[in-house]
CSV table of C-alpha atoms and ligand atoms in Angstrom, one decimal:
chain,number,residue,atom,x,y,z
A,198,UNK,CA,-162.5,-67.2,181.2
A,199,UNK,CA,-161.4,-64.6,178.9
A,200,UNK,CA,-162.0,-60.6,180.7
A,201,UNK,CA,-160.6,-58.6,178.1
A,202,UNK,CA,-163.3,-56.3,178.4
A,203,UNK,CA,-162.7,-56.1,182.5
A,204,UNK,CA,-159.1,-55.8,182.0
A,205,UNK,CA,-159.3,-52.1,180.1
A,206,UNK,CA,-161.7,-50.8,182.7
A,207,UNK,CA,-159.1,-51.5,185.0
A,208,UNK,CA,-156.8,-49.7,183.7
A,209,UNK,CA,-158.8,-46.6,182.9
A,210,UNK,CA,-159.5,-46.4,186.5
A,211,UNK,CA,-155.9,-46.9,187.5
A,212,UNK,CA,-154.9,-44.2,185.5
A,213,UNK,CA,-157.8,-42.2,187.0
A,214,UNK,CA,-156.8,-43.1,190.5
A,215,UNK,CA,-153.1,-42.2,190.0
A,216,UNK,CA,-154.0,-38.9,187.9
A,217,UNK,CA,-156.3,-37.5,190.9
A,218,UNK,CA,-153.1,-39.3,193.2
A,219,UNK,CA,-150.9,-36.8,191.6
A,220,UNK,CA,-153.1,-34.2,191.5
A,221,UNK,CA,-153.2,-34.0,195.3
A,222,UNK,CA,-150.2,-33.1,196.1
A,223,UNK,CA,-149.6,-29.5,194.0
A,224,UNK,CA,-151.2,-26.7,193.6
A,225,UNK,CA,-154.0,-25.9,190.5
A,226,UNK,CA,-151.7,-22.8,188.8
A,227,UNK,CA,-148.5,-25.8,188.8
A,228,UNK,CA,-151.0,-28.3,187.9
A,229,UNK,CA,-152.2,-26.8,184.9
A,230,UNK,CA,-148.7,-26.2,184.1
A,231,UNK,CA,-147.5,-29.5,184.4
A,232,UNK,CA,-150.6,-30.9,182.0
A,233,UNK,CA,-150.1,-27.8,179.7
A,234,UNK,CA,-145.7,-29.2,178.7
A,235,UNK,CA,-146.8,-32.6,178.9
A,236,UNK,CA,-149.3,-32.1,176.5
A,237,UNK,CA,-147.1,-30.6,174.0
A,238,UNK,CA,-144.6,-33.2,174.7
A,239,UNK,CA,-147.5,-36.5,174.2
A,240,UNK,CA,-147.8,-34.8,170.8
A,241,UNK,CA,-143.9,-35.0,170.1
A,242,UNK,CA,-141.5,-32.8,169.1
A,243,UNK,CA,-140.8,-31.4,165.8
A,244,UNK,CA,-137.3,-29.8,164.7
A,245,UNK,CA,-138.7,-26.8,162.9
A,246,UNK,CA,-138.2,-24.8,159.8
A,247,UNK,CA,-136.8,-21.9,161.1
A,248,UNK,CA,-136.6,-19.9,157.7
A,249,UNK,CA,-140.2,-19.9,156.3
A,250,UNK,CA,-141.1,-17.3,153.8
A,251,UNK,CA,-144.7,-17.2,153.5
A,252,UNK,CA,-145.3,-16.8,149.6
A,253,UNK,CA,-148.6,-15.7,148.3
A,254,UNK,CA,-150.0,-17.7,145.2
A,255,UNK,CA,-154.0,-15.8,145.1
A,256,UNK,CA,-156.2,-13.2,145.6
A,257,UNK,CA,-159.3,-13.1,144.2
A,258,UNK,CA,-162.0,-10.8,145.1
A,259,UNK,CA,-165.2,-12.8,146.6
A,260,UNK,CA,-168.1,-10.9,147.9
A,261,UNK,CA,-167.5,-9.4,150.4
A,262,UNK,CA,-164.5,-10.4,151.2
A,263,UNK,CA,-160.7,-11.0,149.9
A,264,UNK,CA,-159.8,-15.0,149.6
A,265,UNK,CA,-156.5,-15.0,149.2
A,266,UNK,CA,-154.2,-18.3,149.1
A,267,UNK,CA,-150.6,-18.9,151.1
A,268,UNK,CA,-148.0,-21.0,150.9
A,269,UNK,CA,-146.0,-21.8,154.4
A,270,UNK,CA,-144.0,-24.2,156.0
A,271,UNK,CA,-143.4,-25.0,159.5
A,272,UNK,CA,-141.3,-28.3,159.3
A,273,UNK,CA,-137.7,-28.0,156.9
A,274,UNK,CA,-139.3,-29.5,153.6
A,275,UNK,CA,-142.7,-29.3,154.2
A,276,UNK,CA,-145.1,-26.7,152.8
A,277,UNK,CA,-149.0,-26.0,153.5
A,278,UNK,CA,-151.7,-23.6,151.9
A,279,UNK,CA,-153.9,-21.5,153.5
A,280,UNK,CA,-156.6,-19.5,152.9
A,281,UNK,CA,-157.0,-16.3,154.1
A,282,UNK,CA,-160.5,-14.3,154.1
A,283,UNK,CA,-160.5,-10.7,154.4
A,284,UNK,CA,-163.1,-8.6,155.0
A,285,UNK,CA,-163.8,-5.9,152.4
A,286,UNK,CA,-164.2,-3.2,155.8
A,287,UNK,CA,-161.2,-5.0,157.5
A,288,UNK,CA,-159.1,-2.0,158.9
A,289,UNK,CA,-155.2,-3.3,160.3
A,290,UNK,CA,-155.9,-4.2,163.8
A,291,UNK,CA,-158.8,-6.3,162.4
A,292,UNK,CA,-159.8,-9.8,164.9
A,293,UNK,CA,-158.7,-12.4,162.9
A,294,UNK,CA,-159.8,-16.3,163.8
A,295,UNK,CA,-158.0,-19.6,162.4
A,296,UNK,CA,-159.7,-22.0,161.5
A,297,UNK,CA,-159.7,-25.6,161.3
A,298,UNK,CA,-161.1,-27.9,159.0
A,299,UNK,CA,-161.4,-32.1,160.1
A,300,UNK,CA,-161.8,-35.1,158.2
A,301,UNK,CA,-162.7,-34.5,154.6
A,302,UNK,CA,-161.3,-32.7,151.7
A,303,UNK,CA,-159.3,-29.5,153.5
A,304,UNK,CA,-159.5,-26.0,153.4
A,305,UNK,CA,-161.2,-25.0,150.5
A,306,UNK,CA,-164.4,-27.7,152.5
A,307,UNK,CA,-164.7,-25.1,154.4
A,308,UNK,CA,-164.0,-21.7,152.4
A,309,UNK,CA,-167.0,-22.0,150.1
A,310,UNK,CA,-164.7,-24.1,147.6
A,311,UNK,CA,-165.1,-28.1,146.0
A,312,UNK,CA,-162.3,-30.3,145.8
A,313,UNK,CA,-161.3,-28.6,142.5
A,314,UNK,CA,-161.2,-25.6,144.0
A,315,UNK,CA,-164.5,-24.0,141.9
A,316,UNK,CA,-167.3,-22.6,143.7
A,317,UNK,CA,-169.3,-24.7,145.5
A,318,UNK,CA,-172.5,-23.1,144.6
A,319,UNK,CA,-174.7,-26.2,146.0
A,320,UNK,CA,-175.8,-27.0,149.2
A,321,UNK,CA,-173.6,-27.0,151.5
A,322,UNK,CA,-172.6,-30.1,153.7
A,323,UNK,CA,-171.9,-30.4,157.1
A,324,UNK,CA,-168.9,-28.4,157.6
A,325,UNK,CA,-171.4,-25.3,156.0
A,326,UNK,CA,-168.3,-22.9,155.2
A,327,UNK,CA,-167.8,-22.4,158.2
A,328,UNK,CA,-165.1,-20.6,157.6
A,329,UNK,CA,-167.2,-18.0,155.0
A,330,UNK,CA,-169.7,-17.5,157.8
A,331,UNK,CA,-167.1,-16.1,160.1
A,332,UNK,CA,-165.2,-13.9,157.5
A,333,UNK,CA,-169.3,-12.5,156.6
A,334,UNK,CA,-169.0,-11.8,161.1
A,335,UNK,CA,-166.5,-9.3,160.2
A,336,UNK,CA,-163.6,-11.8,161.3
A,337,UNK,CA,-160.6,-11.8,159.4
A,338,UNK,CA,-159.5,-16.2,158.7
A,339,UNK,CA,-156.9,-18.2,158.5
A,340,UNK,CA,-157.9,-21.5,156.8
A,341,UNK,CA,-155.1,-24.0,156.8
A,342,UNK,CA,-154.9,-27.4,155.3
A,343,UNK,CA,-154.4,-29.6,158.0
A,344,UNK,CA,-152.0,-32.0,156.9
A,345,UNK,CA,-153.1,-35.6,155.6
A,346,UNK,CA,-156.1,-33.9,153.5
A,347,UNK,CA,-157.0,-32.8,150.2
A,348,UNK,CA,-154.0,-31.8,148.3
A,349,UNK,CA,-151.7,-33.1,151.3
A,350,UNK,CA,-152.6,-36.0,150.7
A,351,UNK,CA,-149.1,-38.8,150.4
A,352,UNK,CA,-148.7,-40.0,146.7
A,353,UNK,CA,-148.5,-43.4,148.4
A,354,UNK,CA,-152.0,-43.3,149.3
A,355,UNK,CA,-153.1,-42.1,146.0
A,356,UNK,CA,-151.0,-44.1,144.5
A,357,UNK,CA,-153.0,-47.1,145.6
A,358,UNK,CA,-156.3,-45.2,145.8
A,359,UNK,CA,-156.4,-41.5,143.5
A,360,UNK,CA,-159.3,-41.5,145.6
A,361,UNK,CA,-157.9,-42.2,149.2
A,362,UNK,CA,-160.3,-39.6,151.3
A,363,UNK,CA,-157.0,-39.0,153.3
A,364,UNK,CA,-153.2,-40.0,154.9
A,365,UNK,CA,-154.2,-40.7,158.0
A,366,UNK,CA,-153.3,-44.3,158.8
A,367,UNK,CA,-150.0,-44.1,156.7
A,368,UNK,CA,-149.0,-40.6,158.5
A,369,UNK,CA,-150.3,-41.9,162.3
A,370,UNK,CA,-148.5,-45.4,161.8
A,371,UNK,CA,-144.9,-44.4,160.5
A,372,UNK,CA,-144.7,-41.1,162.9
A,373,UNK,CA,-145.7,-43.2,165.9
A,374,UNK,CA,-143.0,-46.1,165.2
A,375,UNK,CA,-140.6,-42.4,165.9
A,376,UNK,CA,-142.4,-41.5,169.0
A,377,UNK,CA,-144.0,-38.9,167.1
A,378,UNK,CA,-148.0,-38.3,166.0
A,379,UNK,CA,-149.8,-36.9,164.0
A,380,UNK,CA,-151.8,-34.6,165.8
A,381,UNK,CA,-148.3,-33.2,166.9
A,382,UNK,CA,-147.3,-32.4,163.4
A,383,UNK,CA,-150.4,-30.9,162.7
A,384,UNK,CA,-150.3,-28.4,166.2
A,385,UNK,CA,-146.9,-27.7,164.7
A,386,UNK,CA,-148.1,-26.1,162.0
A,387,UNK,CA,-150.8,-24.7,163.4
A,388,UNK,CA,-148.6,-23.1,165.9
A,389,UNK,CA,-147.0,-22.0,162.9
A,390,UNK,CA,-149.6,-20.6,161.0
A,391,UNK,CA,-150.6,-18.6,164.6
A,392,UNK,CA,-147.3,-17.1,164.1
A,393,UNK,CA,-147.8,-16.0,160.5
A,394,UNK,CA,-151.4,-14.5,161.2
A,395,UNK,CA,-150.3,-12.7,164.3
A,396,UNK,CA,-148.0,-10.9,162.1
A,397,UNK,CA,-150.4,-9.8,159.1
A,398,UNK,CA,-151.0,-5.9,159.1
A,399,UNK,CA,-154.6,-7.0,158.9
A,400,UNK,CA,-154.8,-8.9,161.9
A,401,UNK,CA,-154.6,-7.3,165.9
A,402,UNK,CA,-152.8,-9.9,167.0
A,403,UNK,CA,-154.0,-9.2,170.7
A,404,UNK,CA,-157.3,-10.5,169.6
A,405,UNK,CA,-157.3,-13.8,167.6
A,406,UNK,CA,-159.6,-16.5,168.2
A,407,UNK,CA,-159.7,-20.6,166.9
A,408,UNK,CA,-162.6,-22.8,165.6
A,409,UNK,CA,-162.7,-25.9,165.3
A,410,UNK,CA,-164.6,-28.9,164.2
A,411,UNK,CA,-164.1,-32.6,164.8
A,412,UNK,CA,-160.7,-33.7,164.7
A,413,UNK,CA,-159.7,-29.8,163.5
A,414,UNK,CA,-161.4,-29.3,167.0
A,415,UNK,CA,-158.9,-31.8,168.2
A,416,UNK,CA,-156.1,-29.8,167.3
A,417,UNK,CA,-157.7,-26.3,168.2
A,418,UNK,CA,-157.9,-27.2,171.7
A,419,UNK,CA,-154.2,-28.0,171.7
A,420,UNK,CA,-153.2,-24.8,170.4
A,421,UNK,CA,-155.2,-22.9,172.5
A,422,UNK,CA,-154.1,-24.7,175.6
A,423,UNK,CA,-150.4,-24.5,174.7
A,424,UNK,CA,-151.1,-20.8,173.6
A,425,UNK,CA,-152.1,-17.9,175.2
A,426,UNK,CA,-152.0,-15.9,172.2
A,427,UNK,CA,-155.6,-17.5,171.6
A,428,UNK,CA,-158.1,-15.4,173.3
A,429,UNK,CA,-161.4,-17.0,172.9
A,430,UNK,CA,-162.2,-21.1,171.1
A,431,UNK,CA,-164.9,-22.7,169.9
A,432,UNK,CA,-164.8,-26.2,170.1
A,433,UNK,CA,-167.3,-27.9,167.3
A,434,UNK,CA,-167.9,-31.8,167.1
A,435,UNK,CA,-165.7,-32.8,169.4
A,436,UNK,CA,-166.4,-31.6,173.0
A,437,UNK,CA,-166.8,-34.8,175.1
A,438,UNK,CA,-165.0,-37.4,177.5
A,439,UNK,CA,-162.4,-39.7,174.9
A,440,UNK,CA,-164.9,-42.6,177.3
A,441,UNK,CA,-167.6,-42.2,175.8
A,442,UNK,CA,-166.1,-40.6,172.3
A,443,UNK,CA,-163.2,-42.5,171.1
A,444,UNK,CA,-162.5,-45.1,172.8
A,445,UNK,CA,-166.4,-46.5,172.9
A,446,UNK,CA,-166.9,-45.5,169.5
A,447,UNK,CA,-164.4,-46.8,166.7
A,448,UNK,CA,-162.3,-43.6,165.2
A,449,UNK,CA,-159.8,-42.8,162.8
A,450,UNK,CA,-156.4,-43.4,164.2
A,451,UNK,CA,-155.4,-39.6,164.0
A,452,UNK,CA,-157.6,-39.0,167.3
A,453,UNK,CA,-155.5,-41.3,169.7
A,454,UNK,CA,-152.5,-39.7,171.4
A,455,UNK,CA,-150.2,-42.1,173.0
A,456,UNK,CA,-149.9,-41.0,177.3
A,457,UNK,CA,-152.7,-38.5,177.1
A,458,UNK,CA,-155.2,-40.4,179.7
A,459,UNK,CA,-152.0,-40.1,182.0
A,460,UNK,CA,-152.6,-36.6,181.8
A,461,UNK,CA,-156.4,-36.1,181.9
A,462,UNK,CA,-159.8,-36.8,180.7
A,463,UNK,CA,-160.4,-34.3,177.4
A,464,UNK,CA,-163.0,-32.5,179.7
A,465,UNK,CA,-159.5,-31.5,181.9
A,466,UNK,CA,-157.4,-30.9,179.3
A,467,UNK,CA,-160.2,-29.1,177.7
A,468,UNK,CA,-160.2,-27.3,180.9
A,469,UNK,CA,-156.7,-26.0,180.4
A,470,UNK,CA,-158.1,-23.0,178.1
A,471,UNK,CA,-159.6,-21.7,181.2
A,472,UNK,CA,-159.8,-18.5,182.0
A,473,UNK,CA,-160.1,-17.5,178.2
A,474,UNK,CA,-163.3,-17.4,176.9
A,475,UNK,CA,-164.9,-21.2,175.7
A,476,UNK,CA,-167.5,-22.0,173.2
A,477,UNK,CA,-168.0,-25.9,173.5
A,478,UNK,CA,-170.1,-26.7,170.5
A,479,UNK,CA,-172.4,-30.2,169.9
A,480,UNK,CA,-175.6,-31.8,167.7
A,481,UNK,CA,-177.5,-33.5,169.8
A,482,UNK,CA,-177.8,-36.7,167.4
A,483,UNK,CA,-173.7,-37.0,166.9
A,484,UNK,CA,-173.5,-40.5,166.3
A,485,UNK,CA,-169.5,-40.4,167.1
A,486,UNK,CA,-169.0,-37.6,169.8
A,487,UNK,CA,-172.4,-39.0,171.3
A,488,UNK,CA,-174.4,-36.5,173.5
A,489,UNK,CA,-173.5,-37.6,177.1
A,490,UNK,CA,-170.5,-37.4,176.8
A,491,UNK,CA,-171.1,-34.0,175.4
A,492,UNK,CA,-173.3,-33.2,178.5
A,493,UNK,CA,-170.7,-34.5,180.7
A,494,UNK,CA,-167.7,-32.3,179.7
A,495,UNK,CA,-170.0,-29.1,179.8
A,496,UNK,CA,-170.9,-29.9,183.8
A,497,UNK,CA,-167.0,-30.5,184.3
A,498,UNK,CA,-165.9,-27.4,182.1
A,499,UNK,CA,-168.5,-25.5,184.1
A,500,UNK,CA,-167.5,-26.1,187.6
A,501,UNK,CA,-163.8,-25.9,186.1
A,502,UNK,CA,-164.5,-22.0,185.3
A,503,UNK,CA,-166.7,-21.6,188.1
A,504,UNK,CA,-164.0,-21.9,190.5
A,505,UNK,CA,-161.7,-20.2,188.7
A,506,UNK,CA,-164.5,-17.1,189.2
A,507,UNK,CA,-165.1,-16.8,185.2
A,508,UNK,CA,-168.8,-18.8,184.9
A,509,UNK,CA,-169.6,-15.9,182.6
A,510,UNK,CA,-166.8,-17.2,180.3
A,511,UNK,CA,-167.7,-20.5,179.4
A,512,UNK,CA,-171.0,-21.0,177.1
A,513,UNK,CA,-172.3,-23.9,174.6
A,514,UNK,CA,-175.3,-25.1,172.7
A,515,UNK,CA,-176.1,-28.7,172.0
A,516,UNK,CA,-178.4,-27.5,168.5
A,517,UNK,CA,-180.6,-30.2,166.7
A,518,UNK,CA,-178.6,-31.9,164.5
A,519,UNK,CA,-175.5,-34.6,163.9
A,520,UNK,CA,-171.6,-34.3,162.8
A,521,UNK,CA,-171.4,-31.2,162.1
A,522,UNK,CA,-171.4,-27.3,162.3
A,523,UNK,CA,-174.1,-25.1,163.6
A,524,UNK,CA,-172.7,-21.4,164.3
A,525,UNK,CA,-176.5,-20.6,165.0
A,526,UNK,CA,-174.8,-18.9,168.3
A,527,UNK,CA,-170.9,-19.5,168.4
A,528,UNK,CA,-169.9,-17.6,165.6
A,529,UNK,CA,-171.7,-14.3,167.4
A,530,UNK,CA,-170.5,-15.2,170.3
A,531,UNK,CA,-167.0,-15.2,169.2
A,532,UNK,CA,-167.4,-12.3,166.9
A,533,UNK,CA,-168.3,-9.9,170.3
A,534,UNK,CA,-166.6,-11.6,172.2
A,535,UNK,CA,-163.0,-10.5,170.1
A,536,UNK,CA,-164.5,-6.9,169.3
A,537,UNK,CA,-165.4,-6.1,173.4
A,538,UNK,CA,-160.9,-5.9,173.9
B,742,ZN,ZN1,-157.5,-39.3,160.7
């Protein structure tokens, strides 16, 4: 009799039991330090470009803010673009936020632009131009292009299909063959983005937050978990359990990080952000990050923040909606959290 389903379930439970056994022999602090180091390593390590010389490609005055286009490079020979949105009212030492998009056509999609770079004056899609919403709150925003999307799709994919939605599959599979992951490459570029952004004269380096949606939230949570410079985090359309989301619903291969379940289930790993402020947001009808998994993540993270004595630093919003950005409460929360420091 074929019992593959039971077998996989048993493996999942065995991994959970092993994690619990390991955790019993160490202090909460030691466990957190171990998990942070392991999470960074699990994504695969990359040689860094130590001589990046950022280039400003353009500067456009928009309504209430300036939109700069910057080119950065975290890895040797690999550059990427990022929009920096600067409120007209910004002074030196304004709070900043890294805005991380997920699947789609890249930084333009969250910065109020169409794929061809022209202004998107139509009805906003599920991203709701969230980088623009954040700059309109008075925050300096940087929105980097995540590798594999938009202008960062591979030529090999575009040669096969000029409308290829992304290069996640080709990039992920080739990196996996080398013991690396696309998540690791993307996180490395985001950490470099943080280095650059912290040095901008408009930005207060002690007041930087991060907002990620969907696949961008996977990256945002890892960056926040491993780098204490992130003061506050908003994770949208992603907080869940692995079991209820990427292990139950078919997702893009770029969501899967080898060995990660040996470290922890998703709520526990998101909990590495504690005690720093964290906002969890999800649509009640999100079909790919289901509501039951979101509720479980909220429950576990509430316990974790309570144990750390900082219950007030965890907020959440289950808004009526699908797999999309709301920001109805989280963006004001982020602004207030970064402002009060
Ligand atoms: Zn993907």
